[in-house]
Amino acid sequence: MTTPLVSLKDMLVVAPMFALLFMSLIPVMIKVFNGNKEPKPFVTVVYALLGVIVAGGLTASLAGMKHVAFSESIVFDGMAVWGSLLVLISGGFSLMLAYDHVETDGRQFSEQCFLMLGSMIGMLIVVMSNDLIVTFLGIEMMSLCLYILVAMSREHTLSKEAAFKYFVLGSFASAVFLYGIALLYGTVGSTQNPVVTAKVAELLANHNQLFYLGLAMVIIGFAFKVSIFPFHAWTPDVYQGASTPITAFMATAVKAATFIAILRLFQHADPATRSSFLAEPKFLSVLSWLAVLSMLLGNVAAVMQNNFKRILAYSSISHSGYLLVGVITAGFAERIESSLAATTVVLFYLFSYTLMTLGAFSLIGILEKQVGHSLTVDDLKGLASRSPVLAGALAIIMFSLAGVPPTIGFFAKFSLFGAAIEQNLYWLAFWGVMTSVVAVFYYLRPVVAMYMAEASETLVLRPAVLTRMTLVLTAIATIIFGLASSPVLEFVSESVLTRL
Amino acid sequence: MQAEFLFAILLLAPLIGFIINGLRWKSKNYLLAGSIATGAVAISFIAAVLVVMKLFGADAPKAVTVEYFKWMAVGGLEVPVAFVIDHISALMVLVVTGVGTLIHLFSIGYMSHDERPSKYFAYLNFFLFNMLLLILGENLLLMFVGWEGVGLCSYLLIGFWFSDKEKAAAGMKAFVTNRIGDAGFLLGIFTIFFLLGTVSFDEIISKVAGMPVEVGWSGPITLAALFLFIGAMGKSAQIPLYVWLPDAMAGPTPVSALIHAATMVTAGVYMIVRLSPLFILAPNALHVVAVVGAATAVFAATIGITQFDIKKVLAYSTVSQLGFMFLACGVGAFGAAMFHLVTHAFFKALMFLGSGSVIHAMHEEQDIRKMGGLKKYLPITHATFVVGWIAIIGIPPFAGFFSKDEILWKAFSSPLGHKGLWAAGVIGAACTAFYMTRLMALTFWGKPRFDEHKTHPHEAPPSMAIPLIVLAILSAIGGFMGIPHVIGEILPGHPGNWLEHWLAGSIAAPAGEAHGSAIMEWILMGISVSIAGLAALLAFSFYVIEPDRPKQWAARLPGLHRLLENKYFVDEFYFERIINPLVSGSKALWAFVDVNFIDRATFVVGDFVRGMGSTARTLQTGNMQQYALYISIAIALMFVYLLEGPKRLAELFGG
Amino acid sequence: MPINDALLNVGLSHYLILSALLFTLGLLGVLLRRNVIVILMSIELMLNAVNITFVAFSRYSPTANMDGQAMVFFVMTIAAAEAAVGLALATTIFKKFREVNIRYFEHLKG
Amino acid sequence: MLLSLIVFMPLVSAILISLLPKENWIRPTALFLGLAQFVVSLVLFAQYDPSTPALQLVEFVPWVPALGVSYFLGIDGISFWLVLLTTFLLPVVILGSWTAIDKKPKGFHIALFVLQTAMLGSFVAMDLVLFYVFFELSLVPMYFIVGIWGGTRRIYATTKFFIYTMLGSLLMLLAIIYLMFTAQEVLPAKQMTANILELYKLDIPFIAGQFLNPQTLLFFAFSVAFAIKVPMFPFHTWLPDAHVEAPTPGSVVLAGVMLKMGSYGFLRFVIPLFPEASEHYAWVFLFLGVVGIIYGALVAMVQPDVKKLVAYSSVSHMGYVMMGLFALNTYGVTGSIYQMLNHGISTGALFLLVGMIYERTHSREIEKYGGLAKVLPIFTILFFIVTLSSIAVPMTNGFVGEFLILLGAFEASMFFGSLAVIGVVLGAVYMLWMFKRMFFGEEGELVSDKKHPLHDLSLREMVVMAPLIVLIFWMGLLPNQFLQYSKVSVEHLVSTKDAYQLSIHTPQPESDAQLAFGMKFFKSVAQAPEAK
């Protein structure tokens, strides 16, 4: 043990978190020293965004590096870079949405920013963690902040209910997750990802029942966070109850971070052998069922919804199903190249999902005119004539979510199903396609309302500049990164290769 | 002159006439329009004569062929735009352009009061162009182009007075019925093409030359022949596709004369004669042709007896005469068929024009019950009509006698013939004589049955009279082109059968010996003429001498009378059994397959998805503990599955 | 293994069974109890059950792996934080709704 | 670069139109741009060499190299006329919709031009993924055209249209992916590729009589996608709904071009890629083709709505196209290509005419008309000519296509060929019956309405119809002028379909440098395996 416990490089790796922490404290400090007087929201958001940008810059500048830090409990690699960037992008945009939003621009905005940045720190930990217990810590940090954020919506009683539900179920799932970790610890002797994955083959061969159970419970813990069926039930309720910017944040950043953690668990320990636990057909079938049911339930339930946020919640469930297909492919693939290709696809899909979801929620943010207003699809009527730009942007995003080329949503699905078919997971691909058709139906409904229905009188557009910007930017990005998906994919795939 | 040039004139003259009159379709100047159209056809006629002249002479070619450009060339199918005048088409082209010119001329007077004479003449010219395509086309496809083209013009001209729904319907009926035939024709073309690899008449004939005669029904040539005959049935109004022709009388009368008597309807006969070397190889097909022809001849003639519309009588007469022609084809007497085609063109055109003159004179009255005694008002029309009448009932030496008699004789004597066919022919001829005499009697003779104070029939103007006279002359002498040998021998100078000689190289003859002797021929000739004569006399006595007798007979045989008067209820049968079920069946099909099945299936899927969606929503009770329960159940199931395997899991659910 | 042997020689499995029982108890509490405070307590029970597992595994590990014991501290910290947030939320909703029965909070559904 | 120019000129035009400040500038500008892209497409005549079956005017740029997806355009005898038909119809449609589209003209023309790019792109894309992208993209503008400018049930119709088509094409997507991976495994380059010329080289295992083998499954996955688009019985029910609800220009483009994307797909992809399955299951398509012909005709006959009648006639006409394709011989395939053009022109013209009368009376119910011939003589003449073309009277374009198809079908199967001939009769029945009820007889309630006297066609409307009428006769009288462009390609396809290959036509040396570079690059990819 000649290496020091903590090296300078270790600190460099976690520097983005410190940047976030530092910046998150400033507005709160100002408030405290100013006699509990809320600073100007604009100042607050600038500080917060600054933190995000600095963190993003730091992460990006470290890209290409592979480093294992803090006694192998933190790992910094390409996947971490991508995960961090996704988290920071969605966090940054969510901050912008929050700045504009009716429910969050009140007197507690500095606290809100503090919590959002804190949650992002937790996510960064999740993304970089190399140890299940660290992952647990990260998840808890992220979640605890979110519980409060959900509850913080001003004067909105439903948000309290949502927060409490989210809290109880979240803690419940955390306990399950933790129990799983404990069982893994007991059977493997360590909670470090590489150690666990290295021993998978051996333990599976022994039919170590505790290991089976532990793994199952860990998977359930993750599945809860990304709302995989049947651990999804909180999603629509919480998405509806939370204020829209927070919902956007939850839908994108949480999902991105958690899926990275899942990928780490599913990865191959040894490039030469197929060592993921998906080699065990039972796990494969369990996960396949979860994926298929999520795709099915998410899409099918959304068909009958009218509340736009709930639609997006169900859409989020189904997208988790699609992502799980990618994850399964990554774990199932025999050759390490295929596995990495599937990992790339998952990251790419996350990227596309983040863009589209942020865009969709921004539109909701613009249209929600007062506290507690629950936006339905019918409220969109006549938007096309009121604001062609916003309507066009949302239409692009909806088509992208439905997977119509040449948007990024199409290419994400294309590469995802491609990866699945390459591994002969035809049924997963087939169900993916079939449920996509169902999805088309409800993704088209907002478009129908905006363009084809009679205009409604009550349409009020708030002049939320940052939110509008977010919507338009994401829509444009949806097209541009769709057409230029190749550079993005290559970029991701190169950075994923640093894992080796 | 160059053949290419002459053919171009021949074909393009009517087309140009069509275009000129078509472009000035709003004009009401009937004289100008008529002159243009008539002139165009006359030019065509002259060009035709000039081309046909090339066929005469010692070292004259057997055919004059010109080729302009490739129309279609796909794979092995090469269709040039090529035309030919040989000994068969020469006859036809002269008849069509000649009679066509006369009818155009007649039309000028006839259409003088119409609102849209330019349009009428345009259509008429266009018809002639298509008819020429049909006749002159060197291959089946080009013939088919003309074949459909004449059908189209027929449609337009039948429905010329389209404001009348009945007339528009008649046009449609004609087109659709023809289309059924055309579909058969198409199949015939396909069969021939895949059998012989060509659609050119010349090549078809040279390729089938060495082929053996087909026995049985399923040989390709038999099939092709039958398919083509379906086409001929449609165009030439044979059972069961004859129904359009009587309705086609809705068109202007000159149209009936030109299209529905003299030219277009004979296209089927022409086509079979043209392909006689092919048909002759399929005796079974020829039997079908003969039987259908004979049946039509009798069937239509019997209907003709009871009709009261002057044009309808003539129409059924046309159907019946066409039946004679097919009878001739069917017994292998293609020359006789051509002969009858030509003479029929003369006398039937004459009679239609005559009836046009009558109708014109009677102010659009067509019911012969309201005529009578027109002889004194319309002397020229009457005189010419009489010529036609004598010709059609087959009194020597008028044209009809020679051609009809040749058919009857061949039906009896040809190797493909049969006594039954001959008998049917004689019955048909007798009926013809009867209803034609009846027509004459009711229209021209006896006492006028119209109000002579109100209606003042007047004789036709010269433009209408001249065609009548010319056609009357032709009807009188036209038969001399085909004097039977038995008669020729006893005549001074021993004139041979010119027509037979002329066609000899172009048409096929059935293999085998003809049975029957010259004496037999004389006897049969005598029988048929006398039966026809008797029938005519009977009719004369019925309708002129004792005008009450028909009613008595009708009362005595009510069933037969009703059957005949209602044209054997064929139209009703078609309507009730085919058209109505088709329409209501289609509605049901639409309602059942599209609306109730395919769309329903789509809806069922949609509703299923929706139902699933609703179910999924009911899972979302809002009860947090229930959500936790889902998680717990999932954990439990996963445990059982992972530790015990799928079987245990299934047992849990009672499986 | 004779029955009294299993009773007397306390080993890893005993601790594991105990923790499993406690965990199940907590789980049932979350599922069945109506009072929000009791539900919070049940969650704590689940977390503590896990702690027993960690410690037991650590104690009986052949390599004397101490990681498990360290983890318990992490867990306890998290549990404390959770309790704080949970109670805060419970207070808030009690203030809003004047209600502690969990079945009351079913406004969000469908 | 010519093909790229043709494909993307409409997209640029769409952007230009979106920048126009005044509403009354939109239509003239759109017309000008539409004519311009048609004129540009005419350059094809100069650059295209009809004497070779090889792919011409090729452009090749790698797009997503990791997946072997490239921007690969090319044209041959199969797509040549479809491209021209597409560019030809656009100005016609723009002029035809001058007054029909009275709200949001800007959005409409943008949608129209974007649609144009998508359709042209799918005809010249030689990369399966690129094709798929264009193929799907075409749904979106059409979805809006029907949904925004359509009739009362437009939302139902447009959603049905979108979901039906999407369902089919997503299955095809799976098949495309599978093919790309098969190429990676099997082809010597060991590279994933969506390049259709490379995929032609695949020999996909086929077991006759069994359903679960790769070629059969792929064949049906592709076929369903295209059959829905065509639409072939029994996937046709979206079509009448879409047509009835679509605005006139939408119907014209839908019938005129979009349906052809399906039949083109069969010709370009299904038959060459899966030759054994195509041959083995040809009877299915012949059968469904016949059913489509007869069923479409029968149902068309009893439609009370003239537009729906024309829509069902499309089902019938496309049945011919399917029969011709699966006759798998020169006559049938040539006829099908010809029939695609014919249908584009005549059905397009019919929809335009129906639109014109609808603009005057706001009704499409046949029973309310009658006696139009007297009131609107020019309209009647034009309608009649188009009717003739639709029922395939010789000397109009319809005859040539139908004749060749029936000839081909008869060769392939005497039974189905003979059955299909029934369609010839029924076609005349439904069209002429409709014509009779609308134009002949006494004047109907709409026609004799003294308050709203009907006016015959305006000059603009005549100008819209003129090119269509000219083409109807031109194609009918001189078919060889058209056929010669596709002749060699079709013969190549039919004669070598079991081992179909397309080579690249070497361009002239003076052609554009970038193109030459693309060629060189492609050749290095394409020929490398042969060298080994």
mmCIF file of N, CA and C in Angstrom, chain B residues 206-238:
data_model
loop_
_atom_site.group_PDB
_atom_site.id
_atom_site.type_symbol
_atom_site.label_atom_id
_atom_site.label_comp_id
_atom_site.label_asym_id
_atom_site.label_seq_id
_atom_site.Cartn_x
_atom_site.Cartn_y
_atom_site.Cartn_z
ATOM 1 N N SER B 206 -49.406 -17.857 -91.000
ATOM 2 C CA SER B 206 -48.359 -18.724 -91.509
ATOM 3 C C SER B 206 -47.940 -19.744 -90.449
ATOM 4 N N LYS B 207 -48.041 -19.379 -89.177
ATOM 5 C CA LYS B 207 -47.613 -20.327 -88.148
ATOM 6 C C LYS B 207 -48.616 -21.448 -87.923
ATOM 7 N N VAL B 208 -49.901 -21.137 -88.055
ATOM 8 C CA VAL B 208 -50.866 -22.209 -87.823
ATOM 9 C C VAL B 208 -50.997 -23.108 -89.043
ATOM 10 N N ALA B 209 -50.379 -22.667 -90.152
ATOM 11 C CA ALA B 209 -50.602 -23.376 -91.406
ATOM 12 C C ALA B 209 -50.318 -24.873 -91.269
ATOM 13 N N GLY B 210 -49.218 -25.198 -90.606
ATOM 14 C CA GLY B 210 -48.862 -26.616 -90.577
ATOM 15 C C GLY B 210 -49.469 -27.390 -89.424
ATOM 16 N N MET B 211 -50.235 -26.718 -88.577
ATOM 17 C CA MET B 211 -50.690 -27.386 -87.358
ATOM 18 C C MET B 211 -51.828 -28.357 -87.638
ATOM 19 N N PRO B 212 -51.878 -29.409 -86.849
ATOM 20 C CA PRO B 212 -52.961 -30.369 -87.045
ATOM 21 C C PRO B 212 -54.272 -29.840 -86.490
ATOM 22 N N VAL B 213 -55.345 -30.396 -86.975
ATOM 23 C CA VAL B 213 -56.670 -30.011 -86.487
ATOM 24 C C VAL B 213 -56.815 -30.527 -85.064
ATOM 25 N N GLU B 214 -57.323 -29.671 -84.202
ATOM 26 C CA GLU B 214 -57.425 -30.057 -82.798
ATOM 27 C C GLU B 214 -58.687 -30.866 -82.543
ATOM 28 N N VAL B 215 -58.507 -31.899 -81.754
ATOM 29 C CA VAL B 215 -59.681 -32.668 -81.342
ATOM 30 C C VAL B 215 -59.946 -32.317 -79.886
ATOM 31 N N GLY B 216 -61.166 -32.363 -79.479
ATOM 32 C CA GLY B 216 -61.473 -32.116 -78.078
ATOM 33 C C GLY B 216 -61.630 -30.628 -77.796
ATOM 34 N N TRP B 217 -61.751 -30.333 -76.533
ATOM 35 C CA TRP B 217 -62.146 -28.987 -76.133
ATOM 36 C C TRP B 217 -61.032 -28.166 -75.518
ATOM 37 N N SER B 218 -59.992 -28.834 -75.032
ATOM 38 C CA SER B 218 -59.068 -28.075 -74.183
ATOM 39 C C SER B 218 -57.797 -27.686 -74.913
ATOM 40 N N GLY B 219 -57.745 -27.917 -76.208
ATOM 41 C CA GLY B 219 -56.553 -27.521 -76.937
ATOM 42 C C GLY B 219 -56.400 -26.014 -76.943
ATOM 43 N N PRO B 220 -55.172 -25.542 -77.066
ATOM 44 C CA PRO B 220 -54.966 -24.080 -76.998
ATOM 45 C C PRO B 220 -55.675 -23.347 -78.131
ATOM 46 N N ILE B 221 -55.688 -23.957 -79.301
ATOM 47 C CA ILE B 221 -56.324 -23.222 -80.406
ATOM 48 C C ILE B 221 -57.831 -23.147 -80.185
ATOM 49 N N THR B 222 -58.397 -24.248 -79.734
ATOM 50 C CA THR B 222 -59.824 -24.229 -79.431
ATOM 51 C C THR B 222 -60.131 -23.159 -78.404
ATOM 52 N N LEU B 223 -59.254 -23.140 -77.387
ATOM 53 C CA LEU B 223 -59.435 -22.154 -76.319
ATOM 54 C C LEU B 223 -59.364 -20.739 -76.894
ATOM 55 N N ALA B 224 -58.333 -20.517 -77.685
ATOM 56 C CA ALA B 224 -58.168 -19.185 -78.273
ATOM 57 C C ALA B 224 -59.381 -18.846 -79.118
ATOM 58 N N ALA B 225 -59.816 -19.814 -79.902
ATOM 59 C CA ALA B 225 -60.956 -19.557 -80.779
ATOM 60 C C ALA B 225 -62.198 -19.225 -79.966
ATOM 61 N N LEU B 226 -62.386 -19.974 -78.895
ATOM 62 C CA LEU B 226 -63.577 -19.708 -78.071
ATOM 63 C C LEU B 226 -63.487 -18.331 -77.417
ATOM 64 N N PHE B 227 -62.299 -18.018 -76.908
ATOM 65 C CA PHE B 227 -62.122 -16.692 -76.296
ATOM 66 C C PHE B 227 -62.430 -15.596 -77.313
ATOM 67 N N LEU B 228 -61.877 -15.770 -78.498
ATOM 68 C CA LEU B 228 -62.115 -14.747 -79.515
ATOM 69 C C LEU B 228 -63.595 -14.682 -79.862
ATOM 70 N N PHE B 229 -64.219 -15.837 -79.863
ATOM 71 C CA PHE B 229 -65.641 -15.839 -80.195
ATOM 72 C C PHE B 229 -66.452 -15.091 -79.140
ATOM 73 N N ILE B 230 -65.994 -15.169 -77.881
ATOM 74 C CA ILE B 230 -66.682 -14.368 -76.854
ATOM 75 C C ILE B 230 -66.626 -12.895 -77.247
ATOM 76 N N GLY B 231 -65.439 -12.480 -77.710
ATOM 77 C CA GLY B 231 -65.313 -11.101 -78.187
ATOM 78 C C GLY B 231 -66.306 -10.826 -79.293
ATOM 79 N N ALA B 232 -66.380 -11.771 -80.239
ATOM 80 C CA ALA B 232 -67.292 -11.578 -81.370
ATOM 81 C C ALA B 232 -68.743 -11.539 -80.905
ATOM 82 N N MET B 233 -69.068 -12.373 -79.925
ATOM 83 C CA MET B 233 -70.438 -12.380 -79.382
ATOM 84 C C MET B 233 -70.823 -11.006 -78.871
ATOM 85 N N GLY B 234 -69.879 -10.389 -78.175
ATOM 86 C CA GLY B 234 -70.181 -9.072 -77.604
ATOM 87 C C GLY B 234 -70.388 -8.067 -78.706
ATOM 88 N N LYS B 235 -69.418 -8.001 -79.588
ATOM 89 C CA LYS B 235 -69.480 -6.952 -80.602
ATOM 90 C C LYS B 235 -70.611 -7.218 -81.580
ATOM 91 N N SER B 236 -70.802 -8.485 -81.945
ATOM 92 C CA SER B 236 -71.787 -8.780 -82.974
ATOM 93 C C SER B 236 -73.105 -9.255 -82.389
ATOM 94 N N ALA B 237 -73.315 -8.997 -81.141
ATOM 95 C CA ALA B 237 -74.634 -9.181 -80.538
ATOM 96 C C ALA B 237 -75.180 -10.587 -80.724
ATOM 97 N N GLN B 238 -74.439 -11.572 -80.257
ATOM 98 C CA GLN B 238 -74.948 -12.927 -80.283
ATOM 99 C C GLN B 238 -75.430 -13.325 -78.891
#
